[in-house]
mmCIF file of C-alpha atoms and ligand atoms in Angstrom:
data_model
loop_
_atom_site.group_PDB
_atom_site.id
_atom_site.type_symbol
_atom_site.label_atom_id
_atom_site.label_comp_id
_atom_site.label_asym_id
_atom_site.label_seq_id
_atom_site.Cartn_x
_atom_site.Cartn_y
_atom_site.Cartn_z
ATOM 1 C CA MET A 80 -9.964 19.164 11.999
ATOM 2 C CA SER A 81 -7.547 19.383 9.091
ATOM 3 C CA SER A 82 -3.860 18.663 9.170
ATOM 4 C CA HIS A 83 -3.074 22.227 8.303
ATOM 5 C CA GLY A 84 -4.070 24.352 10.903
ATOM 6 C CA TYR A 85 -4.179 26.593 13.753
ATOM 7 C CA GLU A 86 -7.944 26.796 13.327
ATOM 8 C CA GLY A 87 -9.818 27.735 16.401
ATOM 9 C CA GLY A 88 -6.589 29.046 17.875
ATOM 10 C CA ARG A 89 -5.265 25.556 18.630
ATOM 11 C CA LEU A 90 -1.685 24.531 18.025
ATOM 12 C CA ASN A 91 -2.851 20.932 17.517
ATOM 13 C CA LEU A 92 0.535 19.246 17.899
ATOM 14 C CA PRO A 93 0.909 15.732 16.468
ATOM 15 C CA PHE A 94 0.383 13.997 19.819
ATOM 16 C CA VAL A 95 -2.877 15.860 20.480
ATOM 17 C CA GLY A 96 -6.289 14.692 19.341
ATOM 18 C CA ILE A 97 -7.840 11.702 17.586
ATOM 19 C CA ALA A 98 -5.456 9.617 15.458
ATOM 20 C CA THR A 99 -7.043 9.566 12.037
ATOM 21 C CA PHE A 100 -4.599 9.185 9.122
ATOM 22 C CA GLY A 101 -2.517 12.366 9.117
ATOM 23 C CA LYS A 102 -5.174 13.857 11.431
ATOM 24 C CA ASN A 103 -7.339 14.342 8.378
ATOM 25 C CA PRO A 104 -11.143 14.370 8.670
ATOM 26 C CA TYR A 105 -12.957 11.131 9.471
ATOM 27 C CA VAL A 106 -15.807 10.392 7.067
ATOM 28 C CA ALA A 107 -18.206 7.807 8.488
ATOM 29 C CA ASP A 108 -20.698 8.098 5.614
ATOM 30 C CA TRP A 109 -19.148 6.290 2.644
ATOM 31 C CA ASP A 110 -21.837 7.745 0.383
ATOM 32 C CA ALA A 111 -20.531 11.238 1.163
ATOM 33 C CA ILE A 112 -16.853 10.960 0.163
ATOM 34 C CA ASP A 113 -15.676 14.283 -1.293
ATOM 35 C CA ALA A 114 -11.899 14.001 -1.491
ATOM 36 C CA ASP A 115 -8.833 13.474 -3.657
ATOM 37 C CA VAL A 116 -7.589 10.642 -1.439
ATOM 38 C CA ALA A 117 -9.566 8.308 0.832
ATOM 39 C CA VAL A 118 -7.721 6.157 3.385
ATOM 40 C CA LEU A 119 -9.416 2.885 4.313
ATOM 41 C CA GLY A 120 -8.300 0.442 7.004
ATOM 42 C CA ALA A 121 -8.430 -3.283 6.245
ATOM 43 C CA PRO A 122 -7.607 -4.847 9.650
ATOM 44 C CA PHE A 123 -7.670 -8.438 8.453
ATOM 45 C CA ASP A 124 -4.948 -11.023 9.189
ATOM 46 C CA PHE A 125 -6.526 -14.485 8.830
ATOM 47 C CA GLY A 126 -4.511 -14.961 5.666
ATOM 48 C CA THR A 127 -1.153 -15.221 7.446
ATOM 49 C CA GLN A 128 0.985 -18.360 7.313
ATOM 50 C CA PHE A 129 3.377 -17.391 10.126
ATOM 51 C CA ARG A 130 3.018 -14.592 12.686
ATOM 52 C CA ALA A 131 -0.394 -12.907 12.809
ATOM 53 C CA GLY A 132 -0.978 -9.368 14.109
ATOM 54 C CA ALA A 133 -1.415 -7.233 10.995
ATOM 55 C CA ARG A 134 -5.042 -6.650 12.003
ATOM 56 C CA PHE A 135 -3.605 -3.925 14.237
ATOM 57 C CA GLY A 136 -1.659 -2.393 11.345
ATOM 58 C CA PRO A 137 -4.187 0.307 10.424
ATOM 59 C CA ARG A 138 -4.301 1.662 13.992
ATOM 60 C CA ALA A 139 -0.514 1.673 14.301
ATOM 61 C CA ILE A 140 -0.065 3.430 10.947
ATOM 62 C CA ARG A 141 -2.713 6.022 11.811
ATOM 63 C CA GLU A 142 -1.064 6.727 15.151
ATOM 64 C CA ALA A 143 2.384 6.988 13.528
ATOM 65 C CA SER A 144 1.000 9.236 10.778
ATOM 66 C CA THR A 145 0.212 11.951 13.290
ATOM 67 C CA LEU A 146 3.960 12.629 13.384
ATOM 68 C CA PHE A 147 3.582 14.033 9.861
ATOM 69 C CA SER A 148 0.595 16.242 10.682
ATOM 70 C CA PHE A 149 2.369 19.443 11.721
ATOM 71 C CA GLY A 150 0.212 22.341 10.614
ATOM 72 C CA HIS A 151 2.823 24.352 8.704
ATOM 73 C CA GLY A 152 0.923 24.772 5.434
ATOM 74 C CA GLY A 153 2.108 21.611 3.715
ATOM 75 C CA ALA A 154 5.166 19.373 3.536
ATOM 76 C CA TYR A 155 8.081 21.367 2.107
ATOM 77 C CA ASP A 156 10.793 19.166 0.607
ATOM 78 C CA PHE A 157 13.877 21.330 0.227
ATOM 79 C CA GLU A 158 15.681 18.904 -2.094
ATOM 80 C CA ASP A 159 12.778 18.904 -4.565
ATOM 81 C CA ASP A 160 11.860 22.520 -3.719
ATOM 82 C CA ILE A 161 8.240 21.425 -3.720
ATOM 83 C CA VAL A 162 5.534 21.870 -1.114
ATOM 84 C CA TYR A 163 3.746 18.528 -1.125
ATOM 85 C CA LEU A 164 0.261 18.273 0.356
ATOM 86 C CA PRO A 165 -0.216 22.071 0.284
ATOM 87 C CA ALA A 166 -2.796 23.520 2.650
ATOM 88 C CA GLY A 167 -6.112 23.739 0.815
ATOM 89 C CA GLY A 168 -4.599 22.066 -2.242
ATOM 90 C CA CYS A 169 -5.445 18.475 -1.462
ATOM 91 C CA ARG A 170 -8.288 16.775 0.280
ATOM 92 C CA ILE A 171 -7.476 13.625 2.229
ATOM 93 C CA VAL A 172 -10.095 11.840 4.323
ATOM 94 C CA ASP A 173 -10.043 8.786 6.581
ATOM 95 C CA LEU A 174 -12.950 6.367 6.103
ATOM 96 C CA GLY A 175 -12.155 4.258 9.154
ATOM 97 C CA ASP A 176 -12.070 0.504 8.647
ATOM 98 C CA ALA A 177 -13.903 -2.067 6.582
ATOM 99 C CA ASP A 178 -15.911 -4.390 8.803
ATOM 100 C CA ILE A 179 -14.091 -7.636 9.524
ATOM 101 C CA VAL A 180 -15.938 -10.844 10.446
ATOM 102 C CA HIS A 181 -13.646 -13.176 12.366
ATOM 103 C CA THR A 182 -12.992 -16.528 10.622
ATOM 104 C CA ASP A 183 -14.912 -15.351 7.519
ATOM 105 C CA THR A 184 -12.450 -14.389 4.801
ATOM 106 C CA ARG A 185 -14.994 -14.056 1.987
ATOM 107 C CA THR A 186 -17.294 -11.680 3.892
ATOM 108 C CA SER A 187 -14.385 -9.653 5.268
ATOM 109 C CA HIS A 188 -12.820 -9.353 1.819
ATOM 110 C CA ALA A 189 -16.214 -8.380 0.342
ATOM 111 C CA ASN A 190 -16.484 -5.600 2.922
ATOM 112 C CA ILE A 191 -13.014 -4.315 1.964
ATOM 113 C CA ALA A 192 -13.953 -4.375 -1.739
ATOM 114 C CA HIS A 193 -17.130 -2.447 -0.932
ATOM 115 C CA GLY A 194 -15.085 0.326 0.701
ATOM 116 C CA VAL A 195 -12.664 0.543 -2.226
ATOM 117 C CA ARG A 196 -15.597 0.734 -4.685
ATOM 118 C CA LYS A 197 -17.012 3.629 -2.682
ATOM 119 C CA CYS A 198 -13.694 5.477 -3.066
ATOM 120 C CA LEU A 199 -13.627 4.848 -6.824
ATOM 121 C CA ASP A 200 -17.285 5.845 -7.259
ATOM 122 C CA ALA A 201 -16.474 9.127 -5.504
ATOM 123 C CA GLY A 202 -13.415 9.744 -7.694
ATOM 124 C CA ALA A 203 -11.064 9.477 -4.705
ATOM 125 C CA LEU A 204 -7.745 7.613 -4.808
ATOM 126 C CA PRO A 205 -8.129 4.592 -2.510
ATOM 127 C CA VAL A 206 -5.228 4.113 -0.079
ATOM 128 C CA VAL A 207 -5.779 0.905 1.878
ATOM 129 C CA LEU A 208 -3.967 0.132 5.146
ATOM 130 C CA GLY A 209 -3.531 -3.600 5.793
ATOM 131 C CA GLY A 210 -3.952 -6.048 7.178
ATOM 132 C CA ASP A 211 -2.103 -8.964 5.651
ATOM 133 C CA HIS A 212 -1.381 -9.076 1.923
ATOM 134 C CA SER A 213 -4.580 -10.995 1.162
ATOM 135 C CA VAL A 214 -6.433 -7.673 1.460
ATOM 136 C CA ASN A 215 -4.977 -6.818 -1.951
ATOM 137 C CA ILE A 216 -7.368 -9.413 -3.435
ATOM 138 C CA PRO A 217 -10.554 -7.437 -2.696
ATOM 139 C CA CYS A 218 -8.746 -4.187 -3.556
ATOM 140 C CA ILE A 219 -8.000 -5.429 -7.081
ATOM 141 C CA ALA A 220 -11.474 -7.018 -7.341
ATOM 142 C CA ALA A 221 -13.011 -3.613 -6.633
ATOM 143 C CA PHE A 222 -11.401 -2.190 -9.803
ATOM 144 C CA GLU A 223 -13.432 -4.374 -12.184
ATOM 145 C CA GLU A 224 -16.028 -1.737 -13.091
ATOM 146 C CA ASP A 225 -13.535 1.103 -12.955
ATOM 147 C CA CYS A 226 -11.293 -0.714 -15.420
ATOM 148 C CA ALA A 227 -14.245 -1.445 -17.733
ATOM 149 C CA ARG A 228 -14.726 2.332 -17.960
ATOM 150 C CA ASN A 229 -11.146 3.598 -17.806
ATOM 151 C CA GLY A 230 -8.897 0.803 -19.022
ATOM 152 C CA PRO A 231 -6.635 -1.808 -17.463
ATOM 153 C CA ILE A 232 -4.208 -1.436 -14.579
ATOM 154 C CA HIS A 233 -0.587 -2.523 -14.238
ATOM 155 C CA VAL A 234 0.259 -3.772 -10.740
ATOM 156 C CA VAL A 235 3.591 -2.803 -9.172
ATOM 157 C CA GLN A 236 4.366 -4.872 -6.062
ATOM 158 C CA ILE A 237 7.171 -4.126 -3.603
ATOM 159 C CA ASP A 238 7.632 -7.208 -1.444
ATOM 160 C CA ALA A 239 10.106 -9.802 -0.202
ATOM 161 C CA HIS A 240 7.753 -12.545 -1.381
ATOM 162 C CA LEU A 241 6.213 -13.316 -4.768
ATOM 163 C CA ASP A 242 2.765 -14.144 -3.284
ATOM 164 C CA PHE A 243 1.920 -16.142 -6.410
ATOM 165 C CA VAL A 244 0.595 -19.420 -4.954
ATOM 166 C CA ASP A 245 -2.444 -20.642 -6.886
ATOM 167 C CA GLU A 246 -4.033 -23.009 -4.381
ATOM 168 C CA ARG A 247 -2.827 -25.161 -1.500
ATOM 169 C CA HIS A 248 -5.180 -27.308 0.636
ATOM 170 C CA GLY A 249 -8.044 -25.329 -0.840
ATOM 171 C CA VAL A 250 -6.606 -21.957 0.204
ATOM 172 C CA ARG A 251 -6.848 -19.398 -2.606
ATOM 173 C CA TYR A 252 -7.364 -16.157 -0.670
ATOM 174 C CA GLY A 253 -4.501 -16.140 1.848
ATOM 175 C CA HIS A 254 -1.542 -13.770 1.945
ATOM 176 C CA GLY A 255 0.498 -16.059 -0.320
ATOM 177 C CA ASN A 256 -2.069 -15.836 -3.158
ATOM 178 C CA PRO A 257 -2.803 -12.172 -4.008
ATOM 179 C CA MET A 258 -0.522 -11.624 -7.001
ATOM 180 C CA ARG A 259 -1.791 -14.829 -8.618
ATOM 181 C CA ARG A 260 -5.391 -13.646 -8.113
ATOM 182 C CA ALA A 261 -4.448 -10.253 -9.600
ATOM 183 C CA ALA A 262 -2.738 -11.822 -12.629
ATOM 184 C CA GLU A 263 -5.918 -13.809 -13.349
ATOM 185 C CA ARG A 264 -7.931 -10.615 -13.764
ATOM 186 C CA GLY A 265 -8.511 -9.686 -17.391
ATOM 187 C CA TYR A 266 -8.150 -6.011 -16.534
ATOM 188 C CA VAL A 267 -4.678 -6.441 -14.978
ATOM 189 C CA SER A 268 -2.384 -5.911 -17.950
ATOM 190 C CA GLY A 269 0.772 -7.048 -16.167
ATOM 191 C CA LEU A 270 2.740 -7.098 -12.941
ATOM 192 C CA THR A 271 6.157 -5.840 -11.856
ATOM 193 C CA GLN A 272 7.267 -7.654 -8.693
ATOM 194 C CA ILE A 273 10.218 -5.945 -7.012
ATOM 195 C CA GLY A 274 12.323 -6.880 -3.985
ATOM 196 C CA ILE A 275 11.662 -10.615 -4.185
ATOM 197 C CA ARG A 276 14.164 -12.712 -2.210
ATOM 198 C CA ASN A 277 14.687 -15.688 0.048
ATOM 199 C CA VAL A 278 12.340 -18.619 0.651
ATOM 200 C CA SER A 279 8.622 -18.026 0.731
ATOM 201 C CA SER A 280 5.381 -19.915 0.209
ATOM 202 C CA THR A 281 5.740 -19.577 -3.572
ATOM 203 C CA ALA A 282 7.599 -22.571 -5.038
ATOM 204 C CA LYS A 283 9.465 -22.666 -8.364
ATOM 205 C CA GLU A 284 6.317 -23.369 -10.384
ATOM 206 C CA GLY A 285 4.817 -20.163 -8.985
ATOM 207 C CA TYR A 286 7.716 -18.187 -10.488
ATOM 208 C CA ASP A 287 7.282 -20.011 -13.813
ATOM 209 C CA ASP A 288 3.543 -19.309 -13.781
ATOM 210 C CA ALA A 289 4.082 -15.656 -12.846
ATOM 211 C CA ARG A 290 6.426 -15.093 -15.790
ATOM 212 C CA ALA A 291 4.042 -16.940 -18.141
ATOM 213 C CA MET A 292 1.177 -14.732 -16.910
ATOM 214 C CA GLY A 293 3.012 -11.465 -17.548
ATOM 215 C CA SER A 294 5.132 -10.777 -14.479
ATOM 216 C CA ASP A 295 8.509 -9.059 -14.436
ATOM 217 C CA ILE A 296 10.265 -10.377 -11.300
ATOM 218 C CA LEU A 297 13.223 -8.503 -9.800
ATOM 219 C CA SER A 298 15.217 -9.167 -6.658
ATOM 220 C CA VAL A 299 16.632 -6.403 -4.464
ATOM 221 C CA ARG A 300 20.086 -6.931 -5.958
ATOM 222 C CA GLN A 301 18.755 -6.896 -9.520
ATOM 223 C CA ALA A 302 16.790 -3.715 -8.767
ATOM 224 C CA ARG A 303 19.938 -2.081 -7.348
ATOM 225 C CA ARG A 304 21.952 -2.997 -10.426
ATOM 226 C CA LEU A 305 19.290 -1.463 -12.677
ATOM 227 C CA GLY A 306 18.967 1.684 -10.582
ATOM 228 C CA THR A 307 15.778 3.699 -10.325
ATOM 229 C CA ALA A 308 15.817 4.851 -13.965
ATOM 230 C CA GLY A 309 16.460 1.352 -15.294
ATOM 231 C CA LEU A 310 13.723 -0.038 -13.086
ATOM 232 C CA LEU A 311 11.208 2.552 -14.245
ATOM 233 C CA GLU A 312 11.943 1.801 -17.887
ATOM 234 C CA ARG A 313 10.625 -1.729 -17.367
ATOM 235 C CA ILE A 314 7.243 -0.416 -16.222
ATOM 236 C CA PRO A 315 4.739 0.687 -18.915
ATOM 237 C CA ALA A 316 4.752 4.486 -19.337
ATOM 238 C CA GLY A 317 1.622 6.598 -19.300
ATOM 239 C CA GLY A 318 -0.656 3.860 -18.041
ATOM 240 C CA ARG A 319 -2.744 3.276 -14.975
ATOM 241 C CA LEU A 320 -0.700 1.899 -12.080
ATOM 242 C CA TYR A 321 -1.840 0.118 -8.932
ATOM 243 C CA LEU A 322 0.834 0.010 -6.193
ATOM 244 C CA THR A 323 0.875 -2.711 -3.543
ATOM 245 C CA ILE A 324 3.567 -2.213 -0.919
ATOM 246 C CA ASP A 325 4.320 -5.045 1.497
ATOM 247 C CA ILE A 326 6.306 -3.533 4.365
ATOM 248 C CA ASP A 327 8.509 -6.663 4.342
ATOM 249 C CA GLY A 328 9.929 -5.443 1.023
ATOM 250 C CA PHE A 329 11.990 -3.164 3.260
ATOM 251 C CA ASP A 330 14.899 -4.539 5.241
ATOM 252 C CA PRO A 331 13.947 -5.892 8.686
ATOM 253 C CA SER A 332 16.604 -3.625 10.211
ATOM 254 C CA ILE A 333 14.282 -0.699 9.463
ATOM 255 C CA ALA A 334 10.985 -2.627 9.338
ATOM 256 C CA PRO A 335 11.037 -5.359 11.998
ATOM 257 C CA GLY A 336 7.334 -5.087 12.762
ATOM 258 C CA THR A 337 5.959 -7.592 10.301
ATOM 259 C CA GLY A 338 4.914 -11.228 10.269
ATOM 260 C CA THR A 339 7.469 -12.659 7.848
ATOM 261 C CA PRO A 340 10.630 -10.520 7.878
ATOM 262 C CA SER A 341 13.316 -11.315 5.316
ATOM 263 C CA HIS A 342 16.831 -9.921 5.452
ATOM 264 C CA GLY A 343 18.388 -8.233 2.448
ATOM 265 C CA GLY A 344 15.562 -5.751 1.820
ATOM 266 C CA PHE A 345 15.299 -2.187 0.567
ATOM 267 C CA LEU A 346 16.126 1.004 2.421
ATOM 268 C CA TYR A 347 13.874 4.047 2.501
ATOM 269 C CA TYR A 348 15.229 6.143 -0.371
ATOM 270 C CA GLU A 349 15.468 3.204 -2.776
ATOM 271 C CA VAL A 350 11.718 2.786 -2.467
ATOM 272 C CA LEU A 351 10.845 6.490 -2.254
ATOM 273 C CA GLU A 352 12.756 7.254 -5.455
ATOM 274 C CA LEU A 353 10.966 4.411 -7.222
ATOM 275 C CA LEU A 354 7.583 5.616 -5.953
ATOM 276 C CA ASP A 355 8.412 9.195 -6.987
ATOM 277 C CA GLY A 356 9.321 7.914 -10.459
ATOM 278 C CA LEU A 357 6.096 5.902 -10.694
ATOM 279 C CA ALA A 358 4.023 8.962 -9.741
ATOM 280 C CA ARG A 359 5.642 10.783 -12.696
ATOM 281 C CA ARG A 360 5.613 7.841 -15.121
ATOM 282 C CA GLY A 361 1.964 6.852 -14.968
ATOM 283 C CA SER A 362 -1.314 7.544 -13.286
ATOM 284 C CA VAL A 363 -1.421 5.925 -9.853
ATOM 285 C CA VAL A 364 -5.046 4.857 -9.346
ATOM 286 C CA GLY A 365 -4.820 2.742 -6.204
ATOM 287 C CA VAL A 366 -2.468 1.982 -3.318
ATOM 288 C CA ASP A 367 -2.310 -0.540 -0.526
ATOM 289 C CA LEU A 368 0.337 -0.889 2.171
ATOM 290 C CA VAL A 369 0.197 -4.170 4.046
ATOM 291 C CA GLU A 370 1.715 -6.469 6.681
ATOM 292 C CA VAL A 371 2.577 -3.946 9.404
ATOM 293 C CA ALA A 372 2.224 -6.007 12.608
ATOM 294 C CA PRO A 373 2.735 -3.704 15.608
ATOM 295 C CA ASP A 374 3.303 -6.487 18.167
ATOM 296 C CA TYR A 375 6.765 -7.040 16.653
ATOM 297 C CA ASP A 376 7.443 -3.331 16.274
ATOM 298 C CA HIS A 377 8.861 -2.496 19.670
ATOM 299 C CA SER A 378 10.201 0.952 18.765
ATOM 300 C CA GLY A 379 7.303 1.810 16.482
ATOM 301 C CA THR A 380 9.730 2.412 13.628
ATOM 302 C CA THR A 381 7.921 0.115 11.184
ATOM 303 C CA ALA A 382 4.640 1.992 11.564
ATOM 304 C CA ILE A 383 6.496 5.301 11.207
ATOM 305 C CA LEU A 384 8.153 4.002 8.035
ATOM 306 C CA ALA A 385 4.753 2.963 6.671
ATOM 307 C CA ALA A 386 3.215 6.338 7.465
ATOM 308 C CA GLN A 387 6.218 8.241 6.069
ATOM 309 C CA VAL A 388 6.170 6.235 2.830
ATOM 310 C CA LEU A 389 2.428 6.786 2.406
ATOM 311 C CA MET A 390 2.515 10.512 3.196
ATOM 312 C CA ASN A 391 5.370 11.057 0.758
ATOM 313 C CA LEU A 392 3.743 8.860 -1.881
ATOM 314 C CA ILE A 393 0.364 10.598 -1.615
ATOM 315 C CA GLY A 394 2.054 13.991 -1.827
ATOM 316 C CA ARG A 395 3.914 12.975 -4.977
ATOM 317 C CA ILE A 396 0.884 11.367 -6.637
ATOM 318 C CA LEU A 397 -1.179 14.540 -6.122
ATOM 319 C CA HIS A 398 1.678 16.857 -7.147
ATOM 320 C CA HIS A 399 2.486 15.017 -10.396
ATOM 321 C CA ARG A 400 -1.127 14.432 -11.397
ATOM 322 C CA PRO A 401 -1.852 16.002 -14.792
HETATM 323 MN MN1 MN B 248 3.314 -9.872 0.445
#
């Protein structure tokens, strides 16, 4: 059942039916992906250092995404005068979730990477629903062959935390490590880390290392002073962009449902305008949205924010694609 329709004479309101992402078709056979966008759940949260629960993020985001599945022929934005996600004009599928093996980070991460590779092999944009931020590690790992063929990627991270810890007590694949692991990849040409604030697991040397390894680090207040246009100018134009969105980059007043909330975060339009600009500035080749933890999301507003951001981002990526 597609998101667009009255097929079969059904009204198919958002609260009716099976909660795939945007009520788009579920594709169980990962060797038969025929789509522009493939959504993959990564319900893994063993990488957390504070409150766990992001393993239920994919389900919460899928459920919330049904709110944006009204079958009115696409998503008309009157300000932009654009119909995003036009009926018949974009193919989005939901692959379900990567298999997670409790206590086994390496196997679980390998299973996530496998799913992302299947998306890339099929020519579909991977959109991964976390899970904690460690799931970005297998997502970036999965781009190795793709980058050998098509060139490097620049990573844009929206997050309260730098996530640039190298190793502590032997831990290298937790949710405080992913941007360090990304920066180590030869095919990651650089990182822009936006929204960074407050204390986190990354100590001062992590910030020094990040800058030495090619990161541009911006706090919420610095990003606001630059404005969207100034921010975009600092990101390479015309290149391949990978976007990793930690929901805690947003302010906890609008995104309380996360493991490590940090006050002083972004509001919706600050991020949407940046994402819209990125979709125009470069070629977005991969997306993950992480750290939605529904147990702390008593009104469901965090999951709705995540779904709304993703729906609007996907619509803009497809619309601005050359
Ligand atoms: Mn993070």
